[in-house]
Tab-separated table of C-alpha atoms and ligand atoms in Angstrom:
chain	number	residue	atom	x	y	z
G	268	MET	CA	94.594	54.963	-123.192
G	269	THR	CA	91.382	56.820	-122.393
G	270	MET	CA	89.098	57.024	-125.401
G	271	VAL	CA	86.009	59.150	-125.973
G	272	ALA	CA	83.554	58.220	-128.724
G	273	VAL	CA	82.412	61.442	-130.386
G	274	LEU	CA	79.004	61.173	-132.091
G	275	PRO	CA	78.183	64.659	-133.461
G	276	GLY	CA	74.893	63.661	-135.161
G	277	ASP	CA	72.801	66.149	-137.136
G	278	GLY	CA	71.948	69.842	-137.462
G	279	ILE	CA	73.952	71.961	-135.015
G	280	GLY	CA	75.323	68.749	-133.416
G	281	PRO	CA	78.644	68.802	-135.340
G	282	GLU	CA	79.134	72.560	-134.770
G	283	VAL	CA	78.697	72.473	-130.996
G	284	THR	CA	80.450	69.112	-130.533
G	285	ARG	CA	83.520	70.484	-132.320
G	286	ALA	CA	83.665	73.239	-129.691
G	287	ALA	CA	83.399	70.728	-126.837
G	288	VAL	CA	86.116	68.483	-128.291
G	289	ARG	CA	88.388	71.489	-128.615
G	290	LEU	CA	88.093	72.254	-124.876
G	291	LEU	CA	88.401	68.591	-123.912
G	292	GLN	CA	91.611	68.240	-125.903
G	293	ALA	CA	92.967	71.512	-124.528
G	294	VAL	CA	92.670	70.307	-120.923
G	295	ARG	CA	93.373	66.610	-121.596
G	296	PRO	CA	95.589	66.161	-124.684
G	297	ASP	CA	96.164	62.540	-123.606
G	298	VAL	CA	92.511	61.601	-124.253
G	299	GLU	CA	91.861	60.102	-127.695
G	300	CYS	CA	88.674	61.417	-129.357
G	301	SER	CA	87.359	59.179	-132.177
G	302	GLU	CA	84.367	60.159	-134.262
G	303	ALA	CA	81.539	58.148	-135.850
G	304	ILE	CA	78.379	59.152	-137.708
G	305	VAL	CA	74.918	58.462	-136.241
G	306	GLY	CA	71.339	59.627	-136.805
G	307	GLY	CA	70.389	61.396	-140.019
G	308	ALA	CA	74.052	61.665	-141.033
G	309	ALA	CA	74.174	57.835	-141.102
G	310	LEU	CA	70.762	57.431	-142.770
G	311	GLU	CA	71.864	59.753	-145.581
G	312	ARG	CA	74.754	57.397	-146.329
G	313	GLY	CA	72.401	54.404	-146.481
G	314	LEU	CA	73.361	53.173	-142.993
G	315	ALA	CA	71.201	52.457	-139.931
G	316	PRO	CA	70.689	55.360	-137.462
G	317	PHE	CA	73.087	53.641	-135.039
G	318	PRO	CA	75.494	51.853	-137.412
G	319	ALA	CA	77.817	48.992	-136.423
G	320	GLN	CA	80.881	51.225	-136.681
G	321	ALA	CA	79.444	53.655	-134.108
G	322	ARG	CA	78.487	50.779	-131.819
G	323	GLU	CA	81.999	49.271	-131.980
G	324	LEU	CA	83.488	52.645	-131.132
G	325	CYS	CA	81.159	53.068	-128.146
G	326	ASP	CA	81.869	49.511	-126.944
G	327	SER	CA	85.555	50.296	-126.596
G	328	ALA	CA	85.129	53.876	-125.307
G	329	ASP	CA	85.245	55.216	-121.740
G	330	ALA	CA	82.488	57.710	-122.529
G	331	ILE	CA	80.373	59.120	-125.345
G	332	LEU	CA	80.244	62.787	-126.284
G	333	PHE	CA	76.991	63.162	-128.203
G	334	GLY	CA	75.675	66.094	-130.252
G	335	SER	CA	72.018	65.677	-131.179
G	336	VAL	CA	69.970	63.746	-133.726
G	337	GLY	CA	66.837	64.491	-135.743
G	338	LEU	CA	66.057	65.912	-139.187
G	339	PRO	CA	62.625	67.128	-140.327
G	340	GLN	CA	62.572	64.908	-143.434
G	341	TYR	CA	62.366	61.803	-141.245
G	342	ASP	CA	59.408	63.005	-139.137
G	343	GLY	CA	56.534	60.546	-139.343
G	344	LYS	CA	58.728	57.497	-140.138
G	345	PRO	CA	58.769	54.522	-137.731
G	346	LEU	CA	61.228	54.994	-134.851
G	347	ALA	CA	63.769	52.463	-136.202
G	348	GLU	CA	64.049	54.488	-139.450
G	349	ARG	CA	64.433	57.857	-137.751
G	350	PRO	CA	67.658	59.562	-136.598
G	351	GLU	CA	66.370	59.591	-132.984
G	352	TYR	CA	66.663	55.796	-132.936
G	353	ALA	CA	70.407	56.249	-132.319
G	354	LEU	CA	69.739	57.774	-128.913
G	355	PHE	CA	67.089	55.201	-128.068
G	356	ALA	CA	69.514	52.346	-128.912
G	357	LEU	CA	72.333	53.921	-126.903
G	358	ARG	CA	70.167	54.340	-123.791
G	359	ARG	CA	68.824	50.807	-124.085
G	360	ASP	CA	72.014	48.957	-125.030
G	361	TYR	CA	74.238	50.652	-122.450
G	362	GLU	CA	71.507	50.677	-119.767
G	363	LEU	CA	71.916	54.411	-119.219
G	364	TYR	CA	69.523	54.542	-116.282
G	365	ALA	CA	70.572	57.749	-114.537
G	366	ASN	CA	69.948	61.029	-116.338
G	367	LEU	CA	71.595	63.984	-114.627
G	368	ARG	CA	70.726	67.535	-115.553
G	369	PRO	CA	72.511	70.299	-113.687
G	370	VAL	CA	70.573	73.562	-113.929
G	371	ARG	CA	72.462	76.747	-113.152
G	372	VAL	CA	71.964	80.336	-114.131
G	373	LEU	CA	75.162	81.579	-115.729
G	374	PRO	CA	76.488	84.989	-114.625
G	375	GLY	CA	74.626	87.789	-116.367
G	376	LEU	CA	71.822	85.555	-117.674
G	377	GLU	CA	69.442	86.133	-114.723
G	378	HIS	CA	67.347	88.395	-116.930
G	379	ALA	CA	66.908	85.712	-119.625
G	380	SER	CA	64.691	83.648	-117.301
G	381	SER	CA	60.911	83.774	-117.516
G	382	LEU	CA	60.959	84.212	-113.711
G	383	LYS	CA	61.962	87.390	-111.863
G	384	PRO	CA	65.773	87.678	-111.623
G	385	GLU	CA	65.676	87.630	-107.793
G	386	LEU	CA	63.974	84.210	-107.883
G	387	VAL	CA	66.616	82.586	-110.101
G	388	CYS	CA	69.625	84.362	-108.616
G	389	GLY	CA	71.887	81.620	-107.182
G	390	LEU	CA	69.855	78.841	-108.780
G	391	ASP	CA	72.007	75.697	-108.817
G	392	LEU	CA	70.112	72.418	-108.821
G	393	LEU	CA	70.563	68.921	-110.202
G	394	VAL	CA	67.690	66.827	-111.530
G	395	VAL	CA	68.381	63.074	-111.298
G	396	ARG	CA	65.843	61.311	-113.500
G	397	GLU	CA	65.377	57.534	-113.723
G	398	LEU	CA	65.675	56.887	-117.460
G	399	THR	CA	65.098	53.237	-118.278
G	400	GLY	CA	62.016	52.215	-116.254
G	401	GLY	CA	58.522	53.357	-115.338
G	402	ILE	CA	55.578	54.032	-117.597
G	403	TYR	CA	57.664	54.603	-120.738
G	404	PHE	CA	58.795	50.963	-120.753
G	405	GLY	CA	56.285	48.935	-118.669
G	406	GLU	CA	54.260	46.132	-120.302
G	407	PRO	CA	51.491	45.806	-121.369
G	408	LYS	CA	51.650	48.911	-123.501
G	409	GLU	CA	49.080	48.780	-126.279
G	410	GLN	CA	45.913	50.006	-127.913
G	411	ARG	CA	43.163	47.379	-128.096
G	412	THR	CA	39.455	46.881	-128.507
G	413	VAL	CA	37.528	45.315	-125.621
G	414	ASP	CA	33.815	44.532	-126.054
G	415	GLY	CA	33.781	46.699	-129.178
G	416	VAL	CA	35.271	49.734	-127.379
G	417	GLU	CA	38.733	51.088	-128.130
G	418	GLU	CA	41.053	51.508	-125.167
G	419	ALA	CA	44.739	52.027	-124.512
G	420	VAL	CA	46.981	50.954	-121.682
G	421	ASP	CA	50.430	52.004	-120.413
G	422	THR	CA	51.959	50.291	-117.416
G	423	MET	CA	53.975	52.005	-114.713
G	424	VAL	CA	56.179	49.447	-113.027
G	425	TYR	CA	59.267	49.800	-110.838
G	426	ARG	CA	61.349	47.128	-109.190
G	427	ALA	CA	63.015	47.942	-105.867
G	428	PRO	CA	66.610	47.601	-107.217
G	429	GLU	CA	65.846	50.141	-109.970
G	430	ILE	CA	64.722	52.639	-107.334
G	431	GLU	CA	67.614	51.917	-105.027
G	432	ARG	CA	70.304	52.478	-107.675
G	433	ILE	CA	68.889	55.832	-108.818
G	434	ALA	CA	68.384	56.932	-105.197
G	435	ARG	CA	72.063	56.192	-104.541
G	436	VAL	CA	73.098	58.305	-107.537
G	437	ALA	CA	71.074	61.176	-106.033
G	438	PHE	CA	72.484	60.807	-102.513
G	439	GLU	CA	76.049	60.465	-103.780
G	440	SER	CA	75.601	63.557	-105.956
G	441	ALA	CA	74.204	65.489	-102.968
G	442	CYS	CA	77.297	64.611	-100.920
G	443	GLY	CA	79.409	66.696	-103.304
G	444	ARG	CA	76.889	69.557	-103.282
G	445	ARG	CA	74.645	71.177	-100.620
G	446	ARG	CA	73.587	67.822	-99.108
G	447	LYS	CA	69.886	67.941	-99.715
G	448	VAL	CA	67.773	65.466	-101.716
G	449	THR	CA	64.179	66.158	-102.714
G	450	SER	CA	62.462	62.953	-103.813
G	451	VAL	CA	59.408	63.538	-105.996
G	452	ASP	CA	56.557	61.047	-106.250
G	453	LYS	CA	52.767	60.740	-106.206
G	454	GLN	CA	52.467	58.456	-103.220
G	455	ASN	CA	48.930	59.592	-102.358
G	456	ILE	CA	47.713	57.836	-105.550
G	457	LEU	CA	50.333	55.511	-107.066
G	458	GLU	CA	51.603	52.185	-105.713
G	459	THR	CA	54.894	52.653	-107.581
G	460	SER	CA	55.315	55.935	-105.686
G	461	ARG	CA	54.680	54.236	-102.317
G	462	LEU	CA	57.439	51.759	-103.101
G	463	TRP	CA	59.615	54.618	-104.385
G	464	ARG	CA	59.256	56.576	-101.129
G	465	ARG	CA	59.868	53.504	-98.969
G	466	ILE	CA	63.079	52.616	-100.849
G	467	VAL	CA	64.379	56.210	-100.799
G	468	ASN	CA	63.801	56.281	-97.012
G	469	ALA	CA	65.552	52.919	-96.652
G	470	VAL	CA	68.623	54.179	-98.561
G	471	ALA	CA	68.769	57.549	-96.743
G	472	PRO	CA	70.431	56.310	-93.481
G	473	ASP	CA	73.493	55.300	-95.531
G	474	TYR	CA	73.999	59.035	-96.163
G	475	PRO	CA	73.479	60.553	-92.688
G	476	ASP	CA	74.783	63.995	-93.704
G	477	VAL	CA	72.186	64.375	-96.453
G	478	GLN	CA	68.806	65.910	-95.640
G	479	VAL	CA	65.817	64.255	-97.392
G	480	GLU	CA	62.459	65.776	-98.235
G	481	HIS	CA	59.562	64.222	-100.166
G	482	LEU	CA	57.300	66.253	-102.433
G	483	LEU	CA	54.270	65.198	-104.430
G	484	VAL	CA	54.892	65.863	-108.103
G	485	ASP	CA	52.148	68.496	-108.428
G	486	ASN	CA	53.601	70.423	-105.500
G	487	ALA	CA	57.144	69.993	-106.859
G	488	ALA	CA	56.051	71.564	-110.167
G	489	MET	CA	54.752	74.580	-108.219
G	490	GLN	CA	57.755	74.911	-105.904
G	491	LEU	CA	60.115	74.869	-108.882
G	492	VAL	CA	58.709	78.186	-110.073
G	493	ARG	CA	58.098	79.555	-106.552
G	494	ARG	CA	61.411	78.875	-104.780
G	495	PRO	CA	63.767	77.238	-107.328
G	496	ALA	CA	66.976	78.341	-105.602
G	497	GLU	CA	66.104	76.241	-102.512
G	498	PHE	CA	66.446	72.934	-104.382
G	499	ASP	CA	69.725	71.038	-104.430
G	500	VAL	CA	69.214	67.505	-105.843
G	501	ILE	CA	65.812	66.409	-107.140
G	502	VAL	CA	65.379	62.668	-107.746
G	503	THR	CA	62.356	61.245	-109.505
G	504	GLU	CA	60.999	58.540	-111.788
G	505	ASN	CA	61.093	58.629	-115.568
G	506	MET	CA	57.923	60.496	-116.602
G	507	PHE	CA	57.883	62.972	-113.696
G	508	GLY	CA	61.566	63.608	-114.407
G	509	ASP	CA	60.911	64.170	-118.105
G	510	ILE	CA	58.458	66.949	-117.290
G	511	LEU	CA	60.186	68.496	-114.261
G	512	SER	CA	63.633	68.555	-115.886
G	513	ASP	CA	62.274	70.596	-118.807
G	514	GLU	CA	60.500	72.921	-116.391
G	515	ALA	CA	63.726	73.337	-114.399
G	516	ALA	CA	65.750	73.868	-117.572
G	517	ILE	CA	63.640	76.738	-118.830
G	518	LEU	CA	64.222	78.581	-115.546
G	519	THR	CA	67.625	79.491	-116.946
G	520	GLY	CA	66.156	81.071	-120.063
G	521	SER	CA	68.378	79.435	-122.674
G	522	ILE	CA	68.225	75.892	-123.993
G	523	GLY	CA	71.688	76.272	-125.508
G	524	THR	CA	73.456	76.400	-122.138
G	525	LEU	CA	72.282	73.207	-120.442
G	526	PRO	CA	74.282	69.969	-120.440
G	527	SER	CA	73.261	66.470	-119.394
G	528	ALA	CA	74.838	63.181	-118.405
G	529	SER	CA	73.302	59.717	-118.730
G	530	LEU	CA	75.152	57.180	-116.632
G	531	GLY	CA	75.007	53.428	-117.045
G	532	THR	CA	75.824	50.343	-115.014
G	533	ARG	CA	79.200	49.763	-116.697
G	534	THR	CA	82.326	50.969	-114.941
G	535	VAL	CA	85.376	52.113	-116.895
G	536	ALA	CA	89.020	52.600	-115.858
G	537	ASN	CA	88.457	55.884	-114.007
G	538	GLY	CA	84.732	56.169	-113.399
G	539	ARG	CA	81.387	55.235	-114.899
G	540	PHE	CA	80.542	54.834	-118.533
G	541	GLY	CA	78.195	57.574	-119.645
G	542	LEU	CA	76.760	59.581	-122.503
G	543	TYR	CA	77.048	63.372	-122.392
G	544	GLU	CA	74.958	65.717	-124.519
G	545	PRO	CA	73.272	69.128	-124.694
G	546	ILE	CA	69.607	68.983	-123.661
G	547	GLY	CA	68.519	70.769	-126.840
G	548	GLY	CA	67.939	69.262	-130.248
G	549	THR	CA	69.424	69.709	-133.714
G	550	ALA	CA	67.980	73.233	-134.200
G	551	PRO	CA	67.460	72.861	-137.992
G	552	ASP	CA	66.512	76.575	-138.178
G	553	ILE	CA	70.084	77.673	-137.384
G	554	ALA	CA	72.151	74.638	-138.458
G	555	GLY	CA	75.228	75.365	-140.579
G	556	LYS	CA	75.137	79.118	-139.865
G	557	ASP	CA	77.863	79.168	-137.180
G	558	VAL	CA	75.509	80.867	-134.714
G	559	ALA	CA	74.586	77.982	-132.348
G	560	ASN	CA	75.483	78.372	-128.694
G	561	PRO	CA	78.060	75.665	-127.857
G	562	THR	CA	77.847	76.195	-124.056
G	563	ALA	CA	75.728	73.095	-123.384
G	564	ALA	CA	78.155	70.896	-125.341
G	565	MET	CA	81.145	72.435	-123.530
G	566	LEU	CA	79.536	71.857	-120.133
G	567	SER	CA	78.685	68.294	-121.230
G	568	ALA	CA	82.421	67.736	-121.798
G	569	ALA	CA	82.966	68.972	-118.219
G	570	LEU	CA	80.448	66.402	-116.932
G	571	LEU	CA	82.252	63.706	-118.948
G	572	LEU	CA	85.506	64.605	-117.198
G	573	ARG	CA	83.764	64.577	-113.808
G	574	TYR	CA	81.823	61.307	-114.027
G	575	SER	CA	83.611	59.077	-116.544
G	576	LEU	CA	87.221	60.194	-116.078
G	577	SER	CA	87.006	61.262	-112.387
G	578	ASP	CA	88.892	64.418	-113.380
G	579	GLU	CA	87.264	67.058	-111.195
G	580	PRO	CA	90.035	69.683	-111.621
G	581	ASN	CA	89.662	69.796	-115.404
G	582	ALA	CA	85.852	69.587	-115.213
G	583	ALA	CA	85.906	72.644	-112.951
G	584	ARG	CA	88.434	74.325	-115.256
G	585	ILE	CA	86.035	74.163	-118.207
G	586	GLU	CA	83.088	75.301	-116.056
G	587	ARG	CA	85.065	78.265	-114.702
G	588	ALA	CA	86.175	79.292	-118.202
G	589	VAL	CA	82.549	79.256	-119.395
G	590	GLU	CA	81.426	81.269	-116.354
G	591	ARG	CA	84.216	83.802	-116.831
G	592	ALA	CA	83.235	84.256	-120.471
G	593	TYR	CA	79.610	84.944	-119.470
G	594	ALA	CA	80.678	87.267	-116.653
G	595	ASP	CA	82.726	89.189	-119.244
G	596	GLY	CA	79.638	89.599	-121.430
G	597	VAL	CA	80.612	87.058	-124.110
G	598	ARG	CA	77.371	85.978	-125.856
G	599	THR	CA	76.036	84.115	-128.869
G	600	VAL	CA	73.198	85.734	-130.751
G	601	GLU	CA	70.169	83.976	-129.204
G	602	ILE	CA	70.892	85.428	-125.746
G	603	SER	CA	72.637	88.610	-126.759
G	604	GLN	CA	70.805	91.843	-126.011
G	605	ASP	CA	72.778	93.520	-128.764
G	606	SER	CA	73.004	91.343	-131.878
G	607	ALA	CA	75.790	93.494	-133.372
G	608	SER	CA	78.224	92.356	-130.671
G	609	ALA	CA	77.103	88.692	-130.679
G	610	LEU	CA	79.803	86.133	-131.415
G	611	THR	CA	79.677	83.227	-133.853
G	612	THR	CA	80.006	79.668	-132.539
G	613	ARG	CA	83.693	79.662	-133.466
G	614	GLU	CA	84.383	83.074	-131.903
G	615	PHE	CA	82.557	82.062	-128.724
G	616	THR	CA	84.672	78.892	-128.585
G	617	ASP	CA	87.871	80.941	-128.972
G	618	ALA	CA	86.685	83.194	-126.136
G	619	VAL	CA	86.101	80.285	-123.745
G	620	ALA	CA	89.277	78.440	-124.792
G	621	GLY	CA	91.220	81.628	-124.077
G	622	ARG	CA	89.868	81.656	-120.502
G	623	LEU	CA	90.762	78.057	-119.612
I	958	NAD	P1	65.564	72.210	-130.681
I	958	NAD	O1	66.138	72.142	-129.300
I	958	NAD	O2	66.405	71.640	-131.754
I	958	NAD	O3	65.244	73.752	-131.050
I	958	NAD	C1	64.323	74.548	-130.324
I	958	NAD	C2	64.733	76.028	-130.440
I	958	NAD	O4	65.901	76.255	-129.661
I	958	NAD	C3	65.081	76.429	-131.878
I	958	NAD	O5	64.665	77.747	-132.112
I	958	NAD	C4	66.605	76.381	-131.899
I	958	NAD	O6	67.184	77.264	-132.835
I	958	NAD	C5	66.953	76.766	-130.462
I	958	NAD	N1	68.205	76.144	-130.021
I	958	NAD	C6	68.409	74.855	-129.659
I	958	NAD	N2	69.682	74.657	-129.331
I	958	NAD	C7	70.313	75.836	-129.510
I	958	NAD	C8	71.665	76.266	-129.340
I	958	NAD	N3	72.643	75.436	-128.924
I	958	NAD	N4	71.962	77.552	-129.623
I	958	NAD	C9	71.011	78.417	-130.012
I	958	NAD	N5	69.712	78.071	-130.178
I	958	NAD	C10	69.373	76.796	-129.937
I	958	NAD	O7	64.132	71.491	-130.610
I	958	NAD	P2	63.120	71.102	-131.776
I	958	NAD	O8	63.081	72.182	-132.797
I	958	NAD	O9	61.890	70.693	-131.090
I	958	NAD	O10	63.742	69.798	-132.428
I	958	NAD	C11	64.538	69.793	-133.628
I	958	NAD	C12	65.016	68.378	-133.896
I	958	NAD	O11	65.880	67.967	-132.822
I	958	NAD	C13	63.896	67.336	-133.970
I	958	NAD	O12	64.192	66.465	-135.026
I	958	NAD	C14	63.980	66.620	-132.644
I	958	NAD	O13	63.543	65.280	-132.711
I	958	NAD	C15	65.466	66.678	-132.340
I	958	NAD	N6	65.811	66.582	-130.907
I	958	NAD	C16	66.902	65.832	-130.595
I	958	NAD	C17	67.298	65.737	-129.277
I	958	NAD	C18	68.514	64.916	-128.970
I	958	NAD	O14	69.243	64.515	-129.866
I	958	NAD	N7	68.783	64.656	-127.709
I	958	NAD	C19	66.631	66.445	-128.281
I	958	NAD	C20	65.527	67.248	-128.642
I	958	NAD	C21	65.126	67.311	-129.970
């Protein structure tokens, strides 16, 4: 039986994850959804941020549906004692190396963008970010004193197989889209980028129908706000991807609508093991008020169906229901132009479920 580990986490995590599970079970009643506590919810019960029970559940699952983790009272503690450690451990232990962030403007939300509506009209891109290598993980990584002077060092290192596997994720994704890959690097300065570009070019002939372009990261940052609708798939290393994926996300105007997938090396019965989550955080300012926008969690469930269960029809079914709801003017309060008609999280979920 297909099993999804549901890790709602903290803040608005449980509220929006509940909405996503509802849609998942509506389209796939055969999928078993089992829940475990992580993050601050676990710390408050005297457990570790990623407790053994959650790990066992994930080990036997086909995919993880994640909410978000983080509570203000743990700010300033060492990473291993903070809720965010759960996410760190999941990425590391399941080698979730490919972070996919689809960025689309939902119908009627063109005006929510910080760019002119005509620039974001038709925007539909996918950022593929390498998530387990590069400068965030390279060694040495330390602060030290040399000849009485303080200095700090971070190391950016990539091995060819790490680049090849993420490039393949990008090319394969492009095959199901508009068949264009933009690889972003800084090859005029960085050796890692020279290797990156060489490997991407070596992989490209395996996907003859996909057009490849290379952009330097500074130019890519500019083009994203100048001609965002022209991008299809953007593939880049960890730090560039961290920055560019947030820039791309804000083009849509609402953090509550954007899902993400983090895929690992493990294969499961019908696809690839992965973790699916909204890009936003725990939103402590609105937690428990039934006002959070569950769209990102719902669309994360769609990505789970697509990548881990290879169930494209039901993934598309959820995406279409969300789009229809937006086209019909259904809104939660943070993007509603008229707060009197804004729906609660539960009402919004009913509205989408009714359009499946
Ligand atoms: P945040 O994304 O939680 O909130 C930023 C703003 O966006 C807030 O005003 C919030 O109300 C709003 N917002 C976010 N999601 C929303 C939604 N679905 N509907 C409506 N409004 C929404 O970012 P933050 O305030 O910087 O971080 C809060 C906590 O979340 C921190 O502890 C942080 O570490 C954690 N965090 C976790 C993750 C994760 O689990 N992946 C990601 C980012 C931040």
